[in-house]
mmCIF file of C-alpha atoms and ligand atoms in Angstrom:
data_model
loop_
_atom_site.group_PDB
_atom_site.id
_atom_site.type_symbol
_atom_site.label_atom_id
_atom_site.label_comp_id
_atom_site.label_asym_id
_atom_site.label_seq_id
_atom_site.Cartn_x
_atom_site.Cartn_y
_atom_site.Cartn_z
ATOM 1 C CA UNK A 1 -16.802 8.158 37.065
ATOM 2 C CA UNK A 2 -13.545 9.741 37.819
ATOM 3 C CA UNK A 3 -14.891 12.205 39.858
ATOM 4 C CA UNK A 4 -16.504 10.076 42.397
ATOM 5 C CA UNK A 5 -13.101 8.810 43.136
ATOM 6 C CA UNK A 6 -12.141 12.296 44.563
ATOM 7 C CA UNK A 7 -10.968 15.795 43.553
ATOM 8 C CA UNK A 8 -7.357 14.723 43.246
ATOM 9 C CA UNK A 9 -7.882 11.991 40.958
ATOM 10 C CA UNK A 10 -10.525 13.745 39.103
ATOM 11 C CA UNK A 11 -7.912 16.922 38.130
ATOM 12 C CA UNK A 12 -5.475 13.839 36.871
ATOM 13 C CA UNK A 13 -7.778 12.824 34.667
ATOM 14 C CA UNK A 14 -8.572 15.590 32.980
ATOM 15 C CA UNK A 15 -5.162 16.328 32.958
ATOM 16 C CA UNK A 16 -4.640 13.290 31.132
ATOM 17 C CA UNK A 17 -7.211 13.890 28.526
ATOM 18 C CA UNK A 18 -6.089 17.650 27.798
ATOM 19 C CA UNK A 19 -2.694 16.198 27.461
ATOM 20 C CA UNK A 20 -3.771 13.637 25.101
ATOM 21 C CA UNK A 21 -5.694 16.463 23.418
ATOM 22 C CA UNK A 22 -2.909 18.589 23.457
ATOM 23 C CA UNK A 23 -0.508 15.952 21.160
ATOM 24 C CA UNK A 24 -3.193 15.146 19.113
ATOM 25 C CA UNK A 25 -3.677 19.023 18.238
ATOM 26 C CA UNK A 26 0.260 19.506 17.335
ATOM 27 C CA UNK A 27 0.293 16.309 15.573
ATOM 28 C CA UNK A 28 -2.533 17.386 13.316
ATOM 29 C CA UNK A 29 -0.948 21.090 12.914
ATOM 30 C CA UNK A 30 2.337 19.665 11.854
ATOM 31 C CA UNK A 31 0.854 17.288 9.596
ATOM 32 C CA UNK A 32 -0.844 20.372 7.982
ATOM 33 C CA UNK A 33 2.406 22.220 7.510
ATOM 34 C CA UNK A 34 4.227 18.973 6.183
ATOM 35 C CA UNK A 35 3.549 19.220 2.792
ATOM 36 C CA UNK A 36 4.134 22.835 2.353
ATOM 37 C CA UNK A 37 7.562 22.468 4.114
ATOM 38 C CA UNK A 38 8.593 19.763 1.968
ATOM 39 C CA UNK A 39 8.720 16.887 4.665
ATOM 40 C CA UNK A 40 6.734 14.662 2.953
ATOM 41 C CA UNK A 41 8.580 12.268 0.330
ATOM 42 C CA UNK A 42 7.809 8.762 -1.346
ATOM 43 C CA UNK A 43 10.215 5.184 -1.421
ATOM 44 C CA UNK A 44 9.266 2.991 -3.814
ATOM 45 C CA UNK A 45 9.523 -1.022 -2.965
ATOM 46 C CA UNK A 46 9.605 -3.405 -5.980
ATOM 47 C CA UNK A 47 6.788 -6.064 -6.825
ATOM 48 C CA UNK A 48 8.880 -9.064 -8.536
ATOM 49 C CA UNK A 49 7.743 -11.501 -10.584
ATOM 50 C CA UNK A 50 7.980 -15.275 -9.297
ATOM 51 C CA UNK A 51 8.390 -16.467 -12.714
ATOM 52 C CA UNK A 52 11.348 -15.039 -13.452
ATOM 53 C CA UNK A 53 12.789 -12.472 -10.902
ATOM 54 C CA UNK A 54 12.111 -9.458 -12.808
ATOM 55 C CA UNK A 55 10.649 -6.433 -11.251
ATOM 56 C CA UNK A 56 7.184 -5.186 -12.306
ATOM 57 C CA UNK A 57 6.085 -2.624 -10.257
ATOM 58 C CA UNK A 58 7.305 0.005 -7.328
ATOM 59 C CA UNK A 59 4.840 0.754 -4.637
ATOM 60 C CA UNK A 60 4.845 4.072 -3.542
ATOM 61 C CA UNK A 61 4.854 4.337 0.257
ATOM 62 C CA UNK A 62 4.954 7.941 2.213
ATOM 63 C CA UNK A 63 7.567 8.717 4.317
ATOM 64 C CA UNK A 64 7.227 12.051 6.627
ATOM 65 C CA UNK A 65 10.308 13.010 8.269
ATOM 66 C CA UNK A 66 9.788 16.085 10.755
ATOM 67 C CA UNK A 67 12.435 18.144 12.165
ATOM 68 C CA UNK A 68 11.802 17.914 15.950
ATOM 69 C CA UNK A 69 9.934 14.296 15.318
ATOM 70 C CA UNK A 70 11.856 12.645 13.282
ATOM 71 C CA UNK A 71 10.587 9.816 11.172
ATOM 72 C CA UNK A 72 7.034 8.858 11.530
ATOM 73 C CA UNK A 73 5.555 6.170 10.423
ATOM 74 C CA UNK A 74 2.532 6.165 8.070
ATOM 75 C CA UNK A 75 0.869 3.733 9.968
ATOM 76 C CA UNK A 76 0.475 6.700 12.929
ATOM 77 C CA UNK A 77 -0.284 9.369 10.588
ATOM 78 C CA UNK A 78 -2.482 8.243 7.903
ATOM 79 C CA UNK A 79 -5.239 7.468 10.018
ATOM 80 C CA UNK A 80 -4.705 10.918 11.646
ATOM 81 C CA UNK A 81 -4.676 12.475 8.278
ATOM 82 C CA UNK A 82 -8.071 10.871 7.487
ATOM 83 C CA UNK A 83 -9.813 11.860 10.593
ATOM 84 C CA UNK A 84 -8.983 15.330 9.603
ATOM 85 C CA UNK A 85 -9.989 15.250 6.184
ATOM 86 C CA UNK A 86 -6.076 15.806 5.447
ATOM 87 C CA UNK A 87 -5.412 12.805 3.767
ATOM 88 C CA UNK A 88 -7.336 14.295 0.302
ATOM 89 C CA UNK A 89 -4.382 16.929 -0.322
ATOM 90 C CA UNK A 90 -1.798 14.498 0.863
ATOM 91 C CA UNK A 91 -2.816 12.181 -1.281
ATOM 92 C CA UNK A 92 -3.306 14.405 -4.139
ATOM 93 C CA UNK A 93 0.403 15.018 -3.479
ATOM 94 C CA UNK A 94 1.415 11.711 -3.283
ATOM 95 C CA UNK A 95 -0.214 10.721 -7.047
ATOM 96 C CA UNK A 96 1.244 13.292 -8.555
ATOM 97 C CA UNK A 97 4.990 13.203 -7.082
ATOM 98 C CA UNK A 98 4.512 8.759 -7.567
ATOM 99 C CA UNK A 99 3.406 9.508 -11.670
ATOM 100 C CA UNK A 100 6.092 12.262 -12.256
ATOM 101 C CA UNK A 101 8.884 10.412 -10.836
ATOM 102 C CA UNK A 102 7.597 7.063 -12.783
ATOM 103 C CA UNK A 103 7.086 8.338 -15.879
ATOM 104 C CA UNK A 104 11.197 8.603 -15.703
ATOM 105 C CA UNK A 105 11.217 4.607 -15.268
ATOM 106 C CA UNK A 106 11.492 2.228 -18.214
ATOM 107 C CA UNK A 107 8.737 1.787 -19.609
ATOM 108 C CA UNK A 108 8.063 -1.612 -18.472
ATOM 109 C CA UNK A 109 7.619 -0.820 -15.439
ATOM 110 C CA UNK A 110 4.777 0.148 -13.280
ATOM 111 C CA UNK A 111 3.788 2.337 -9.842
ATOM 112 C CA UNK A 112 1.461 1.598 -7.633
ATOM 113 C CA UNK A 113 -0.268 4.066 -5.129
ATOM 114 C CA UNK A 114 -2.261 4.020 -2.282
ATOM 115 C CA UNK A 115 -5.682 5.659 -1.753
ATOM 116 C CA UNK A 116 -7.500 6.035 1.395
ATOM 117 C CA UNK A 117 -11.203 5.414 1.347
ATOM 118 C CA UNK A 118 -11.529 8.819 1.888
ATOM 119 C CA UNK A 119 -9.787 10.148 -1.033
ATOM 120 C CA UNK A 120 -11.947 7.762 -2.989
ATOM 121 C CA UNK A 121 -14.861 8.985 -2.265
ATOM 122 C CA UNK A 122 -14.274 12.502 -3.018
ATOM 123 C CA UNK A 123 -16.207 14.197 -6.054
ATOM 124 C CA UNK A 124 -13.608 14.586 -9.142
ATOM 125 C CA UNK A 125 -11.551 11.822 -7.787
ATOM 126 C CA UNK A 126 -11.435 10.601 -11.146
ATOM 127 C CA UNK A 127 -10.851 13.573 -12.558
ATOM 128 C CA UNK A 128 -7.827 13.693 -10.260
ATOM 129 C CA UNK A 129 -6.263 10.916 -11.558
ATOM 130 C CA UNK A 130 -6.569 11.493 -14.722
ATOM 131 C CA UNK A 131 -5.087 15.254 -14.514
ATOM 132 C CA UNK A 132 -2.062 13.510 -12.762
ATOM 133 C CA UNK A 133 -1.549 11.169 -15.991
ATOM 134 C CA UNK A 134 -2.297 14.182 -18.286
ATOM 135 C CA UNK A 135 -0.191 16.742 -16.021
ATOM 136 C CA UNK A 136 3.073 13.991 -15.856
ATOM 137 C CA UNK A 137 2.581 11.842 -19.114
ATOM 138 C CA UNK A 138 2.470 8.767 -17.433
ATOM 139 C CA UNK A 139 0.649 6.393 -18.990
ATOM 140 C CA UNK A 140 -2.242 4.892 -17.380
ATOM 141 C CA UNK A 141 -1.402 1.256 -18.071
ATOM 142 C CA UNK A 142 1.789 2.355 -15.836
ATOM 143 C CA UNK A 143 -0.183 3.250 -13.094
ATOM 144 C CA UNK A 144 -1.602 0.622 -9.969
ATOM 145 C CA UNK A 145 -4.262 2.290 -7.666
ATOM 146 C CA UNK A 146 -4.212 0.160 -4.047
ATOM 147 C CA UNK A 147 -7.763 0.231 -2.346
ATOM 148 C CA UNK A 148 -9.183 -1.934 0.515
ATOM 149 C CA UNK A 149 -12.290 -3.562 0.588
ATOM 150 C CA UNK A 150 -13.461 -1.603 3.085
ATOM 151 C CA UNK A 151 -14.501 0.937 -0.099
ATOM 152 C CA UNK A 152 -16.809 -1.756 -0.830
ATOM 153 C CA UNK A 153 -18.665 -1.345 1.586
ATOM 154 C CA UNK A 154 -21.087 2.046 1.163
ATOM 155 C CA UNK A 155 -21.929 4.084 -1.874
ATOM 156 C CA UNK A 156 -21.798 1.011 -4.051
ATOM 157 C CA UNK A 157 -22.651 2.846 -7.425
ATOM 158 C CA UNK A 158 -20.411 5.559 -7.206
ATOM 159 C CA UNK A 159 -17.590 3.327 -6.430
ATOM 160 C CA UNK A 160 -18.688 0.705 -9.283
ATOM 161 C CA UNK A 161 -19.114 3.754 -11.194
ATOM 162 C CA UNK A 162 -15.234 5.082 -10.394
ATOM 163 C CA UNK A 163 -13.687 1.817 -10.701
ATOM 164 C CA UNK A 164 -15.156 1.099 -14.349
ATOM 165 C CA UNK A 165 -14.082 4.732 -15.285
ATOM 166 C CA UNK A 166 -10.837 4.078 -14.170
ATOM 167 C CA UNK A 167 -10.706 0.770 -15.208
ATOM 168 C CA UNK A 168 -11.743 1.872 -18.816
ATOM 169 C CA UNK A 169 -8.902 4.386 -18.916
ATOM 170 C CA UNK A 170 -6.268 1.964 -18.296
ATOM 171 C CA UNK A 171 -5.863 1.904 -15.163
ATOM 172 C CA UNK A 172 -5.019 -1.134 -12.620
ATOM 173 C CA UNK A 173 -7.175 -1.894 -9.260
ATOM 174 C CA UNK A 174 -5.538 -3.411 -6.366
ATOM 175 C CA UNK A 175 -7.559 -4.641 -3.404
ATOM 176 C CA UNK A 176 -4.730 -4.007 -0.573
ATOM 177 C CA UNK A 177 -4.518 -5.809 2.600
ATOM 178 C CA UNK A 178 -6.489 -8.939 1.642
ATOM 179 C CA UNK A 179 -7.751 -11.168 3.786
ATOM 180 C CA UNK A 180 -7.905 -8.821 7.208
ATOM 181 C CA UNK A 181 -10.805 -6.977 6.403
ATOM 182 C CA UNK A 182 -14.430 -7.344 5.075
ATOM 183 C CA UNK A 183 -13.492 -10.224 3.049
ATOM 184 C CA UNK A 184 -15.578 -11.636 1.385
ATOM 185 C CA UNK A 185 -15.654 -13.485 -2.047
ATOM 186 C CA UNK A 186 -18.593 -12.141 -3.542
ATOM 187 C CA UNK A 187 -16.577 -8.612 -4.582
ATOM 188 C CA UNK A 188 -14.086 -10.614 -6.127
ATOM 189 C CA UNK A 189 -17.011 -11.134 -8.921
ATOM 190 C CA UNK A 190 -18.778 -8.424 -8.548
ATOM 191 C CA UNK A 191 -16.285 -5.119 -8.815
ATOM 192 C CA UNK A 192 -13.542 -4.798 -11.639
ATOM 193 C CA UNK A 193 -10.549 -5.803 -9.484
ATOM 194 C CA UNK A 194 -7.119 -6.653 -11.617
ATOM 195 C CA UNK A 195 -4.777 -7.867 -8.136
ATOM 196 C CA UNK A 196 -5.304 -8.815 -4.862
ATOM 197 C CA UNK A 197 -2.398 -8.188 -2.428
ATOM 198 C CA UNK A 198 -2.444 -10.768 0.528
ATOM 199 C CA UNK A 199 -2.033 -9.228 3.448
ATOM 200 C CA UNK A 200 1.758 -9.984 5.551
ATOM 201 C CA UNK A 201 -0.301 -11.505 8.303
ATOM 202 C CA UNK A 202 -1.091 -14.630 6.663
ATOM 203 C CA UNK A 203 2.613 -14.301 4.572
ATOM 204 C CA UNK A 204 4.488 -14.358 7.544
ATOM 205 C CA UNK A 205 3.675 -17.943 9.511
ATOM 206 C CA UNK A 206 2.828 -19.493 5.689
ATOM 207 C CA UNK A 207 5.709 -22.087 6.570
ATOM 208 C CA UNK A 208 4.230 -22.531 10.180
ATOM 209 C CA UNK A 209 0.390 -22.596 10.414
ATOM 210 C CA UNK A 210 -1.338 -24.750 8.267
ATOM 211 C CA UNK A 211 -4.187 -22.327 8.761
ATOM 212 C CA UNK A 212 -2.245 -19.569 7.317
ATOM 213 C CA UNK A 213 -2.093 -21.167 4.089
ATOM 214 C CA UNK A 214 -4.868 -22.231 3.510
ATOM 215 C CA UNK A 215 -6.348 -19.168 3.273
ATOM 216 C CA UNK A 216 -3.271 -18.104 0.890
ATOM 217 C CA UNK A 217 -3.818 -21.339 -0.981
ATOM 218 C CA UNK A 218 -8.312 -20.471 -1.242
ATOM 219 C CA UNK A 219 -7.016 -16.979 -1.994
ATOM 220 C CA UNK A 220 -4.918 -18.189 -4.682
ATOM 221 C CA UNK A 221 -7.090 -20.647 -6.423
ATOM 222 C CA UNK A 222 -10.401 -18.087 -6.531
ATOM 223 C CA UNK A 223 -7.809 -15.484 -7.911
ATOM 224 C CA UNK A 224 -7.012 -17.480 -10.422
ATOM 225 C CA UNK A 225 -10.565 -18.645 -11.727
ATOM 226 C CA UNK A 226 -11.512 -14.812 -11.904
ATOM 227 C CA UNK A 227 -8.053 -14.006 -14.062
ATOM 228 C CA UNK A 228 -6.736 -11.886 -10.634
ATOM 229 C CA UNK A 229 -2.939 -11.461 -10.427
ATOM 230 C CA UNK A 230 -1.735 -12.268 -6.882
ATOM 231 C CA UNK A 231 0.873 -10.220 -4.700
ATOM 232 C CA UNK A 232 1.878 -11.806 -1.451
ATOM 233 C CA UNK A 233 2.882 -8.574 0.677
ATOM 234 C CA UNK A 234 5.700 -9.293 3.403
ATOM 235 C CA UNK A 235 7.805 -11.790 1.913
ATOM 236 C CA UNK A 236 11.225 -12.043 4.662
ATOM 237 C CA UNK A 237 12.772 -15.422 3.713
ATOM 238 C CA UNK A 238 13.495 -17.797 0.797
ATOM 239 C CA UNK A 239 11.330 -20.610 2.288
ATOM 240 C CA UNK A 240 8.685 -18.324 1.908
ATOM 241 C CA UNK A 241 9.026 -17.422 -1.544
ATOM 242 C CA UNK A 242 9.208 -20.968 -2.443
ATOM 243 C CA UNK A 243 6.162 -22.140 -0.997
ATOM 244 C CA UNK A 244 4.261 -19.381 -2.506
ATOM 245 C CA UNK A 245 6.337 -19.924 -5.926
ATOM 246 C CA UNK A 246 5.192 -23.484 -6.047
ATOM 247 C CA UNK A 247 1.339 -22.348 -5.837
ATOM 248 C CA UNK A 248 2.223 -20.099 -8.908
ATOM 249 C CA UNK A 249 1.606 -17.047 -6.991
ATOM 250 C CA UNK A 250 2.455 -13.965 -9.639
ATOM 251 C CA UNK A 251 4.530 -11.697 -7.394
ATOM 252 C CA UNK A 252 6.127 -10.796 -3.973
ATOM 253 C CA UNK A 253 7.321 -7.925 -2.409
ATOM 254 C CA UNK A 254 9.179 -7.539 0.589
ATOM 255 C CA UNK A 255 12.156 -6.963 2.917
ATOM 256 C CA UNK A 256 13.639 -10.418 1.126
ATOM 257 C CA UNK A 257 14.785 -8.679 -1.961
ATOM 258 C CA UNK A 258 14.053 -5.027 -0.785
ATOM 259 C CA UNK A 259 12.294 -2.742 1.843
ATOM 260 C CA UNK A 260 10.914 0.634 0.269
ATOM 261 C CA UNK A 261 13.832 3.099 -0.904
ATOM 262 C CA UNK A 262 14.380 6.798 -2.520
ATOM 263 C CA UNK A 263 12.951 7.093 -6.039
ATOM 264 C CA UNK A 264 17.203 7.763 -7.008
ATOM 265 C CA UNK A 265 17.439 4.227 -6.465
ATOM 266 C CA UNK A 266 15.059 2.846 -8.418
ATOM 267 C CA UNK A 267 17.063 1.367 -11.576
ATOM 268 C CA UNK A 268 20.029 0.013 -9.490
ATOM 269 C CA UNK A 269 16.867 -2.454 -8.019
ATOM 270 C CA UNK A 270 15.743 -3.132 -11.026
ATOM 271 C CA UNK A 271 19.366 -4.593 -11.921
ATOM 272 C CA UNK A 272 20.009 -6.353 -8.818
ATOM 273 C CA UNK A 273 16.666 -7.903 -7.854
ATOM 274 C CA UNK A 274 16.831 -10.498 -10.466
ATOM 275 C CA UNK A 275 20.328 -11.675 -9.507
ATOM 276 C CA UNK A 276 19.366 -12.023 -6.209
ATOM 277 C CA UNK A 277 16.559 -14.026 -6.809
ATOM 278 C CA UNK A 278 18.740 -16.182 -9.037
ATOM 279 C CA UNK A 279 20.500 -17.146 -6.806
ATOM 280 C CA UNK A 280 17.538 -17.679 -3.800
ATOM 281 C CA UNK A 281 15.426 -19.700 -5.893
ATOM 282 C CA UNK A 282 17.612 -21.091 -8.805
ATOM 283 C CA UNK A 283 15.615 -22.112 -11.494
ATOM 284 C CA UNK A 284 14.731 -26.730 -10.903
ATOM 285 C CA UNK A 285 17.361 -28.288 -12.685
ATOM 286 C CA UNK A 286 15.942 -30.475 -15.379
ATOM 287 C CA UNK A 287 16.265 -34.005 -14.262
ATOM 288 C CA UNK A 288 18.958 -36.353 -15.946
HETATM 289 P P1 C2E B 1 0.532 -1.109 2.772
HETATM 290 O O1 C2E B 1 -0.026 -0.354 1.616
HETATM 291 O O2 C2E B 1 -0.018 -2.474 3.003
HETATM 292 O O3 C2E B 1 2.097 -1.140 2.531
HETATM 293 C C1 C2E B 1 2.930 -2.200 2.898
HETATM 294 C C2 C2E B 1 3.619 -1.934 4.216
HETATM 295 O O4 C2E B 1 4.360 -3.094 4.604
HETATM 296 C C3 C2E B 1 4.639 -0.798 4.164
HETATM 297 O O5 C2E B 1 4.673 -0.184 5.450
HETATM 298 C C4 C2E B 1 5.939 -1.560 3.924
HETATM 299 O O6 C2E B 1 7.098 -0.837 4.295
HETATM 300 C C5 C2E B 1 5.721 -2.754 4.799
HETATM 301 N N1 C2E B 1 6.519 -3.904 4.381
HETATM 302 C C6 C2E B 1 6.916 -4.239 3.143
HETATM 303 N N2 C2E B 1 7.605 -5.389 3.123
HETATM 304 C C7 C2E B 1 7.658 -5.817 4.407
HETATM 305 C C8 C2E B 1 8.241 -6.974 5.037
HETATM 306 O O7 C2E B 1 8.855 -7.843 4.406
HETATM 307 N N3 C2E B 1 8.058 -7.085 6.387
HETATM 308 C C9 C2E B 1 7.373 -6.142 7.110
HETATM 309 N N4 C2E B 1 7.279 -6.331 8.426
HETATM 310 N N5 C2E B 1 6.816 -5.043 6.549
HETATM 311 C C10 C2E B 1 6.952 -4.886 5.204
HETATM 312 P P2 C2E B 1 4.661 1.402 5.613
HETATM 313 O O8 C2E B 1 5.480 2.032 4.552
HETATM 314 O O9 C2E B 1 4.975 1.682 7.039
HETATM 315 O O10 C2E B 1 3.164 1.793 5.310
HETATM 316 C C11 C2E B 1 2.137 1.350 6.149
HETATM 317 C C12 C2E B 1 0.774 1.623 5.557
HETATM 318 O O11 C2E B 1 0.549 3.039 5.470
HETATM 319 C C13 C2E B 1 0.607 1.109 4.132
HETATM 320 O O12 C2E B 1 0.336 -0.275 4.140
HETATM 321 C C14 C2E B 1 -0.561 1.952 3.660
HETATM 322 O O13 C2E B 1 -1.766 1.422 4.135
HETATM 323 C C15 C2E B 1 -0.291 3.277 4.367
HETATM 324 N N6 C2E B 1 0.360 4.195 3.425
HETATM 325 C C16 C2E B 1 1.665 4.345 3.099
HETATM 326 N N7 C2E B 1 1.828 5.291 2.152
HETATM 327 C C17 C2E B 1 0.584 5.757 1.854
HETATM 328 C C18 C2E B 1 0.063 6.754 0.940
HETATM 329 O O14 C2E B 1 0.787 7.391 0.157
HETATM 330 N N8 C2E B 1 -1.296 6.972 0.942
HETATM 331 C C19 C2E B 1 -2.125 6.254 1.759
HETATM 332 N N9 C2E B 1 -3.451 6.524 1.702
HETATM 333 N N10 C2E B 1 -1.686 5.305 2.611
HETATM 334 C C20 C2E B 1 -0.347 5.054 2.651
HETATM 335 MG MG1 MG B 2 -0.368 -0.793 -0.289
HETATM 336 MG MG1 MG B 3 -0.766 -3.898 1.965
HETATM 337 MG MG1 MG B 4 -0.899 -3.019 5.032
#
């Protein structure tokens, strides 16, 4: 115990921990006052189609940028957000802004939007969604919800019960992150799951470990049995696209054709992203 150590060291400890406490306090009170001061706002990065270079969907992804913090990333917030309970009007937000500024996208083109566990779980989360669609005019077929398996995991009925109801109004399920988590193979077949996005991990050393693809190539082939699209998250280079092109993967997203970007930006990707990719992965010549 720090105390045994001596007075002296025992005062820097708890210094330590009330200074830890402090940051964590402010952090969570500015969080708080981010959406009412109009801090938090959405980029969308395309999904594009390994077939044939289109895009096919924009991920929404939340970007809070505070005036004596500057940017911070989601990845340091969100799970701050969630402690707190925050992340259910956040995210709230987030569906609605995502389906208001998609519903201005041609129509053949989708958004997809993260929800934490926690937001899942809440009573009239369906509801939710479906006041978004209603309140915007999106239409459901337009809209992606990204979940990890970790919602799997308790409260199995309500959750089978949520995903059929939003299943049966249109709606897409994405299992997020795949392959870091809980995975296992039996939820594939058991809950109503339309897309699995495979996590950047195993995407990024796909040209170097065998191991890596191997699980990309099991993920693939079980995805494709069940009728699952596949999304390979992370995608940085052209040898990477080509391997996963070659295992008919469905789509990529990633800094390779384009990180995440303002919503005013949105049909300017959707004209360049197929040139692009073009001209990365030309289409095999037919042989003489
Ligand atoms: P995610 O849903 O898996 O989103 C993909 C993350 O990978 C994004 O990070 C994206 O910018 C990043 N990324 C995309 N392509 C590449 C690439 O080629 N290389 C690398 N190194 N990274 C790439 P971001 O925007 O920092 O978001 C991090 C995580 O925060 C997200 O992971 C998601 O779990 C969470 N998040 C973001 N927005 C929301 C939101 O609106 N609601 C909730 N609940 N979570 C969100
Ligand atoms: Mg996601
Ligand atoms: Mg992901
Ligand atoms: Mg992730």
């Amino acid at each position: 115990r720090a105390k045994a150590k001596g007075k002296g060291s025992f005062y820097v400890f708890e210094n330590d921990l009330e200074v830890t406490q402090r940051a964590r306090r402010e952090l969570e009170a500015d969080i708080k006052l981010a959406i009412e001061r109009n801090e938090l706002t959405l980029h969308y990065q395309p999904l594009t189609s390994l077939r044939d270079g289109r895009v096919v969907c924009f991920e929404a992804l939340l970007r809070w940028s505070n005036p004596s913090r500057g940017f911070v990333s989601p990845t340091e917030f969100i799970p701050v957000a969630e402690a707190t309970g925050m992340i259910v009007a956040i995210g709230r937000h987030v569906l609605r802004q995502a389906c208001r500024e998609a519903a201005r996208w041609p129509r053949h083109i989708r958004v997809a939007v993260n929800i934490s566990p926690i937001q899942f779980r809440t009573t009239g989360f369906v509801q939710d969604i479906a006041e978004a669609l209603a309140a915007t005019g999106l239409d459901p077929d337009r809209l992606e919800i990204e979940i990890t398996e970790s919602v799997f995991l308790d409260k199995t009925a309500i959750t089978m019960t949520n995903l059929n109801e939003l299943r049966g109004m249109g709606i897409r399920i994405a299992l997020d992150d795949f392959g870091t988590g809980y995975s296992s193979l039996s939820y594939l077949a058991k809950f109503p799951v339309d897309k699995i996005k495979i996590d950047r991990s195993f995407v990024r050393d796909i040209n170097a470990s065998d191991q890596s693809l191997a699980v990309i190539e099991a993920i693939l082939a079980i995805a494709q049995k069940l009728s699952i699209s596949v999304t390979a998250e992370g995608v940085e280079t052209v040898e990477q696209a080509r391997i996963l092109k070659a295992r008919n993967c469905n789509d990529i997203q990633g800094y390779l054709l384009s990180p995440a970007r303002p919503a005013a930006e949105i049909l300017e990707i959707i004209e360049r992203i197929p040139q692009d990719f073009g001209r990365l992965l030309p289409p095999e010549m037919p042989r003489a």
